[in-house]
Short mmCIF file of C-alpha atoms and ligand atoms in Angstrom, two decimals:
data_model
loop_
_atom_site.label_atom_id
_atom_site.label_comp_id
_atom_site.label_asym_id
_atom_site.label_seq_id
_atom_site.Cartn_x
_atom_site.Cartn_y
_atom_site.Cartn_z
CA UNK A 1 7.73 12.59 -5.25
CA UNK A 2 6.94 16.16 -4.04
CA UNK A 3 5.99 16.24 -0.41
CA UNK A 4 3.43 19.61 -0.41
CA UNK A 5 0.79 20.91 -3.31
CA UNK A 6 -0.78 17.82 -4.04
CA UNK A 7 -4.08 16.02 -3.95
CA UNK A 8 -4.03 12.30 -3.06
CA UNK A 9 -6.17 9.43 -2.61
CA UNK A 10 -4.50 6.63 0.20
CA UNK A 11 -6.53 3.69 0.48
CA UNK A 12 -7.02 2.16 3.88
CA UNK A 13 -6.46 5.56 4.85
CA UNK A 14 -8.53 5.82 8.20
CA UNK A 15 -6.36 2.93 10.20
CA UNK A 16 -2.88 2.18 10.56
CA UNK A 17 -0.06 2.92 7.85
CA UNK A 18 -2.59 4.54 5.87
CA UNK A 19 -3.52 7.19 8.22
CA UNK A 20 -0.18 7.58 9.46
CA UNK A 21 0.19 8.90 5.78
CA UNK A 22 -2.34 11.39 5.78
CA UNK A 23 -2.13 12.42 8.71
CA UNK A 24 1.55 13.00 7.55
CA UNK A 25 0.79 14.68 3.93
CA UNK A 26 -2.35 17.54 5.51
CA UNK A 27 -0.13 18.16 7.54
CA UNK A 28 2.32 19.52 4.94
CA UNK A 29 -0.96 21.27 3.56
CA UNK A 30 -1.74 18.19 0.57
CA UNK A 31 -5.51 17.43 0.12
CA UNK A 32 -6.10 14.43 1.19
CA UNK A 33 -8.68 11.71 0.11
CA UNK A 34 -9.00 8.45 2.18
CA UNK A 35 -10.65 5.30 1.11
CA UNK A 36 -12.21 1.98 3.07
CA UNK A 37 -14.85 0.08 3.69
CA UNK A 38 -15.41 0.99 7.38
CA UNK A 39 -17.45 4.62 7.51
CA UNK A 40 -17.19 5.09 10.64
CA UNK A 41 -13.86 5.22 10.71
CA UNK A 42 -13.07 7.04 7.78
CA UNK A 43 -15.75 9.63 8.86
CA UNK A 44 -13.94 9.48 12.43
CA UNK A 45 -10.49 10.23 10.85
CA UNK A 46 -11.46 13.23 8.33
CA UNK A 47 -12.89 14.58 11.75
CA UNK A 48 -9.90 14.78 12.96
CA UNK A 49 -8.40 16.47 10.14
CA UNK A 50 -10.09 19.04 8.75
CA UNK A 51 -10.60 19.62 4.97
CA UNK A 52 -9.48 15.74 4.75
CA UNK A 53 -12.49 13.98 2.28
CA UNK A 54 -12.98 10.24 2.13
CA UNK A 55 -14.96 7.81 -0.10
CA UNK A 56 -16.15 4.24 0.59
CA UNK A 57 -14.74 1.79 -1.29
CA UNK A 58 -14.00 -2.13 -0.94
CA UNK A 59 -11.16 -2.62 -3.44
CA UNK A 60 -11.02 -6.45 -3.34
CA UNK A 61 -15.01 -5.13 -5.78
CA UNK A 62 -14.56 -4.46 -9.03
CA UNK A 63 -18.03 -2.37 -8.95
CA UNK A 64 -16.85 -0.44 -5.75
CA UNK A 65 -13.28 0.85 -7.01
CA UNK A 66 -15.11 1.79 -10.51
CA UNK A 67 -17.47 4.19 -8.53
CA UNK A 68 -15.51 5.45 -6.29
CA UNK A 69 -12.84 6.12 -8.35
CA UNK A 70 -15.19 8.58 -10.36
CA UNK A 71 -16.71 10.28 -7.72
CA UNK A 72 -12.73 11.04 -6.19
CA UNK A 73 -11.55 12.39 -9.28
CA UNK A 74 -15.63 14.14 -9.79
CA UNK A 75 -14.79 15.76 -6.43
CA UNK A 76 -11.04 16.13 -6.60
CA UNK A 77 -10.55 17.35 -10.85
CA UNK A 78 -6.50 17.87 -9.57
CA UNK A 79 -5.66 14.80 -8.14
CA UNK A 80 -2.01 13.47 -9.11
CA UNK A 81 -1.30 11.04 -6.61
CA UNK A 82 -2.75 8.05 -5.99
CA UNK A 83 -1.58 5.00 -2.90
CA UNK A 84 -2.43 1.94 -3.10
CA UNK A 85 -2.13 1.01 0.62
CA UNK A 86 -5.33 -1.33 1.54
CA UNK A 87 -4.04 -4.26 2.15
CA UNK A 88 -4.86 -8.27 4.16
CA UNK A 89 -2.16 -10.30 5.69
CA UNK A 90 -3.80 -13.47 6.81
CA UNK A 91 -2.42 -17.10 8.07
CA UNK A 92 -1.83 -20.32 6.48
CA UNK A 93 -1.14 -23.33 7.07
CA UNK A 94 -0.78 -25.79 4.33
CA UNK A 95 0.17 -28.30 6.60
CA UNK A 96 -3.57 -27.98 8.11
CA UNK A 97 -6.74 -27.19 6.00
CA UNK A 98 -5.82 -25.19 3.72
CA UNK A 99 -8.28 -22.13 3.77
CA UNK A 100 -9.09 -20.94 0.23
CA UNK A 101 -10.91 -17.61 1.39
CA UNK A 102 -8.82 -16.71 2.92
CA UNK A 103 -5.98 -16.86 -0.22
CA UNK A 104 -9.04 -15.73 -1.87
CA UNK A 105 -9.16 -12.22 -0.06
CA UNK A 106 -5.66 -11.34 0.25
CA UNK A 107 -5.13 -11.75 -3.56
CA UNK A 108 -8.15 -9.72 -3.56
CA UNK A 109 -6.94 -7.00 -1.95
CA UNK A 110 -3.48 -7.04 -2.21
CA UNK A 111 -3.08 -8.47 -5.61
CA UNK A 112 -6.23 -7.32 -7.87
CA UNK A 113 -7.54 -3.80 -6.10
CA UNK A 114 -3.80 -2.13 -6.92
CA UNK A 115 -4.02 -2.66 -10.28
CA UNK A 116 -7.84 -1.62 -10.02
CA UNK A 117 -7.42 1.53 -8.48
CA UNK A 118 -4.42 2.32 -10.14
CA UNK A 119 -6.47 1.30 -13.91
CA UNK A 120 -9.13 3.34 -13.05
CA UNK A 121 -7.63 6.40 -12.21
CA UNK A 122 -3.95 5.76 -15.37
CA UNK A 123 -7.00 8.47 -17.15
CA UNK A 124 -6.53 10.87 -14.27
CA UNK A 125 -3.51 11.21 -13.38
CA UNK A 126 -1.62 11.53 -17.23
CA UNK A 127 -3.83 14.04 -17.61
CA UNK A 128 -1.56 16.03 -14.43
CA UNK A 129 1.57 17.13 -13.93
CA UNK A 130 3.12 15.68 -10.88
CA UNK A 131 1.76 12.59 -10.82
CA UNK A 132 2.72 10.00 -9.14
CA UNK A 133 1.62 5.57 -7.79
CA UNK A 134 2.61 5.23 -4.78
CA UNK A 135 2.60 0.86 -4.62
CA UNK A 136 3.04 -0.24 -0.64
CA UNK A 137 4.80 -2.89 -1.12
CA UNK A 138 6.27 -5.05 2.57
CA UNK A 139 9.27 -6.67 2.91
CA UNK A 140 8.85 -9.76 3.01
CA UNK A 141 8.28 -9.37 -0.80
CA UNK A 142 11.80 -9.96 -0.98
CA UNK A 143 12.76 -12.25 1.74
CA UNK A 144 9.25 -13.96 2.71
CA UNK A 145 7.54 -14.94 6.04
CA UNK A 146 6.61 -18.60 5.50
CA UNK A 147 3.59 -18.29 7.90
CA UNK A 148 2.05 -15.86 5.79
CA UNK A 149 2.91 -17.12 2.64
CA UNK A 150 0.03 -15.59 -0.10
CA UNK A 151 0.75 -12.29 1.76
CA UNK A 152 4.18 -12.71 1.10
CA UNK A 153 3.76 -13.85 -2.48
CA UNK A 154 1.19 -11.43 -3.30
CA UNK A 155 3.69 -7.82 -1.86
CA UNK A 156 6.49 -9.89 -4.37
CA UNK A 157 3.99 -8.65 -6.90
CA UNK A 158 3.13 -5.33 -6.02
CA UNK A 159 7.38 -5.39 -6.76
CA UNK A 160 7.11 -7.31 -9.64
CA UNK A 161 3.91 -5.49 -11.02
CA UNK A 162 5.48 -1.79 -10.15
CA UNK A 163 9.24 -2.37 -12.77
CA UNK A 164 6.96 -3.05 -15.16
CA UNK A 165 3.78 -0.45 -14.63
CA UNK A 166 7.51 2.03 -14.62
CA UNK A 167 7.92 0.88 -17.84
CA UNK A 168 5.35 1.06 -19.13
CA UNK A 169 5.04 4.57 -18.37
CA UNK A 170 8.19 6.38 -18.17
CA UNK A 171 7.22 7.97 -21.48
CA UNK A 172 3.76 9.29 -19.67
CA UNK A 173 4.76 11.17 -16.76
CA UNK A 174 2.83 9.19 -14.22
CA UNK A 175 6.01 7.80 -12.42
CA UNK A 176 5.66 4.84 -10.27
CA UNK A 177 7.02 4.66 -6.80
CA UNK A 178 7.41 1.06 -4.86
CA UNK A 179 7.18 1.83 -1.22
CA UNK A 180 8.33 -1.77 1.22
CA UNK A 181 7.38 -1.10 5.27
CA UNK A 182 8.65 -2.95 7.38
CA UNK A 183 7.32 -4.31 10.91
CA UNK A 184 5.65 -1.68 11.63
CA UNK A 185 2.44 -1.23 14.63
CA UNK A 186 -0.82 -1.39 13.30
CA UNK A 187 -4.28 -3.62 13.28
CA UNK A 188 -2.11 -5.84 10.40
CA UNK A 189 -1.73 -8.54 12.21
CA UNK A 190 -4.89 -8.25 14.31
CA UNK A 191 -6.39 -11.81 12.58
CA UNK A 192 -4.11 -14.21 13.30
CA UNK A 193 -4.86 -17.34 14.97
CA UNK A 194 -1.81 -17.09 18.24
CA UNK A 195 -0.12 -19.44 16.49
CA UNK A 196 0.02 -17.25 13.80
CA UNK A 197 1.55 -14.44 15.75
CA UNK A 198 4.17 -15.66 17.87
CA UNK A 199 5.96 -13.12 20.68
CA UNK A 200 8.22 -12.19 19.07
CA UNK A 201 12.28 -11.77 20.22
CA UNK A 202 12.95 -9.44 22.51
CA UNK A 203 13.88 -6.75 20.67
CA UNK A 204 12.14 -7.75 17.77
CA UNK A 205 9.19 -6.25 17.75
CA UNK A 206 7.27 -3.95 15.22
CA UNK A 207 8.55 -0.50 14.77
CA UNK A 208 6.66 2.17 16.55
CA UNK A 209 4.11 4.22 13.39
CA UNK A 210 5.37 7.46 14.22
CA UNK A 211 9.51 6.33 13.75
CA UNK A 212 8.00 4.70 11.07
CA UNK A 213 6.56 7.62 9.26
CA UNK A 214 9.18 9.40 10.15
CA UNK A 215 11.92 8.23 7.82
CA UNK A 216 9.55 6.42 5.39
CA UNK A 217 8.11 10.41 4.11
CA UNK A 218 12.02 10.94 3.79
CA UNK A 219 12.05 8.45 1.92
CA UNK A 220 9.12 9.33 -0.40
CA UNK A 221 10.78 12.20 -0.45
CA UNK A 222 13.98 11.98 -2.45
CA UNK A 223 13.71 11.32 -5.44
CA UNK A 224 14.07 6.99 -5.45
CA UNK A 225 11.55 4.77 -7.73
CA UNK A 226 11.88 1.51 -4.59
CA UNK A 227 12.31 2.56 -1.16
CA UNK A 228 12.44 0.51 1.43
CA UNK A 229 12.13 2.73 4.83
CA UNK A 230 14.22 0.69 7.85
CA UNK A 231 13.72 -2.65 7.98
CA UNK A 232 13.07 -3.70 4.84
CA UNK A 233 16.17 -2.39 3.36
CA UNK A 234 18.07 -5.44 4.58
CA UNK A 235 15.45 -7.78 3.46
CA UNK A 236 15.32 -5.41 -0.30
CA UNK A 237 19.28 -5.84 0.31
CA UNK A 238 18.74 -9.16 -0.45
CA UNK A 239 17.07 -10.38 -3.05
CA UNK A 240 17.43 -6.90 -5.64
CA UNK A 241 20.52 -5.86 -6.69
CA UNK A 242 22.29 -3.84 -8.99
CA UNK A 243 22.04 -7.53 -11.44
CA UNK A 244 18.36 -7.61 -11.06
CA UNK A 245 18.71 -3.43 -12.49
CA UNK A 246 21.25 -4.59 -15.58
CA UNK A 247 18.47 -7.70 -16.20
CA UNK A 248 15.17 -6.44 -16.27
CA UNK A 249 17.21 -3.92 -18.87
CA UNK A 250 18.68 -6.11 -21.53
CA UNK A 251 14.95 -8.15 -21.04
CA UNK A 252 13.06 -4.65 -21.82
CA UNK A 253 15.09 -2.63 -24.44
N1 NAP B 301 2.04 -3.31 9.14
C1 NAP B 301 3.12 -3.51 9.26
O1 NAP B 301 4.24 -4.19 9.70
C2 NAP B 301 3.04 -3.87 7.28
C3 NAP B 301 4.92 -4.27 7.82
C4 NAP B 301 4.96 -4.22 4.97
C5 NAP B 301 3.64 -3.49 4.51
N2 NAP B 301 2.76 -3.52 4.62
C6 NAP B 301 1.59 -3.12 4.39
O2 NAP B 301 1.33 -1.54 5.51
C7 NAP B 301 -0.71 -1.53 4.35
C8 NAP B 301 -1.10 -1.03 5.26
O3 NAP B 301 -1.05 -1.62 6.61
P1 NAP B 301 -1.52 -1.56 7.81
O4 NAP B 301 -0.11 -2.13 8.35
O5 NAP B 301 -1.71 -0.60 8.75
O6 NAP B 301 -2.66 -2.71 8.23
P2 NAP B 301 -3.86 -2.27 8.93
O7 NAP B 301 -4.00 -1.58 10.15
O8 NAP B 301 -4.81 -3.95 9.50
O9 NAP B 301 -4.42 -1.48 7.68
C9 NAP B 301 -4.98 -1.83 6.38
C10 NAP B 301 -6.24 -0.46 6.24
O10 NAP B 301 -6.90 -1.82 4.73
C11 NAP B 301 -8.11 -1.17 4.99
N3 NAP B 301 -8.31 -2.09 3.43
C12 NAP B 301 -8.56 -3.31 4.01
N4 NAP B 301 -9.20 -4.06 3.73
C13 NAP B 301 -10.14 -3.30 2.51
C14 NAP B 301 -11.24 -3.92 1.00
N5 NAP B 301 -10.33 -4.47 0.51
N6 NAP B 301 -10.59 -2.38 0.88
C15 NAP B 301 -10.71 -0.80 0.81
N7 NAP B 301 -9.56 -0.55 2.42
C16 NAP B 301 -9.15 -1.97 2.50
C17 NAP B 301 -8.52 -1.01 6.32
O11 NAP B 301 -9.93 -0.13 6.15
P3 NAP B 301 -10.85 -1.09 6.32
O12 NAP B 301 -11.38 -1.87 7.18
O13 NAP B 301 -11.92 0.59 6.55
O14 NAP B 301 -11.35 -0.88 5.14
C18 NAP B 301 -7.08 -0.81 7.48
O15 NAP B 301 -7.46 0.61 6.73
C19 NAP B 301 -0.78 -2.68 3.63
O16 NAP B 301 -0.55 -2.94 2.27
C20 NAP B 301 0.17 -4.02 4.45
O17 NAP B 301 0.58 -5.16 3.58
C21 NAP B 301 2.48 -3.11 6.71
#
């Protein structure tokens, strides 16, 4: 995708990777709109980046998505990029107590949220040039980390869904890009109990955010559809190969 001249909505853009992407695109002169649930976080991020806009949106709530996406399109008629970045990760141990609420939160946010935001904005995206849907998956879409079983499956969903959406939209001019980050410093793991977040082995910790953003922005500008960033490349390579593309082509014409 082009890295300048866009009007971009970034879900989860008030903190973590989303804020990093919001500020990186803002610095390049793009009009950025950030969305999330915490108004104070969104407001503080927008105020620190003059001209950045924000809207309250809970991607786990269909009504909130409908209202917020309509508001964004009303304010920014040229919206041409949506980055589906909002996500949650929960520790669920099936040998102990299965927590349905945690699983539902992951499914509502990471799966339904991403699909509903995309569907709500497709009429807008189909009417503008250089339209792109960027779906943030994870290296864990390709090789799961078993202590986050629903999270990893939700990211495998994002990978599979992105392939089908790309195929369905191929005559529309709307590109679908999947971006798979490695483990990066953020608030994603903050809600885990200690047993859900063991100390990493020496030298195996999360990638610093700034280094991740530099690598991810380079990938986004590369023109490829599936972008595995840094440490996620080996996980992507382990699960996806030429054979997968050939099989998909054979089945879908
Ligand atoms: N960090 C990593 O190691 C890593 C690795 C691979 C993939 N990823 C993916 O990268 C994306 C960003 O994660 P992160 O690491 O930046 O995590 P984070 O620091 O926890 O940030 C998550 C963001 O998502 C927003 N969010 C969560 N639930 C939401 C909801 N229901 N509606 C709207 N916004 C919601 C949060 O804002 P509010 O709380 O204000 O709503 C927050 O801004 C996620 O999709 C994650 O799965 C992260």
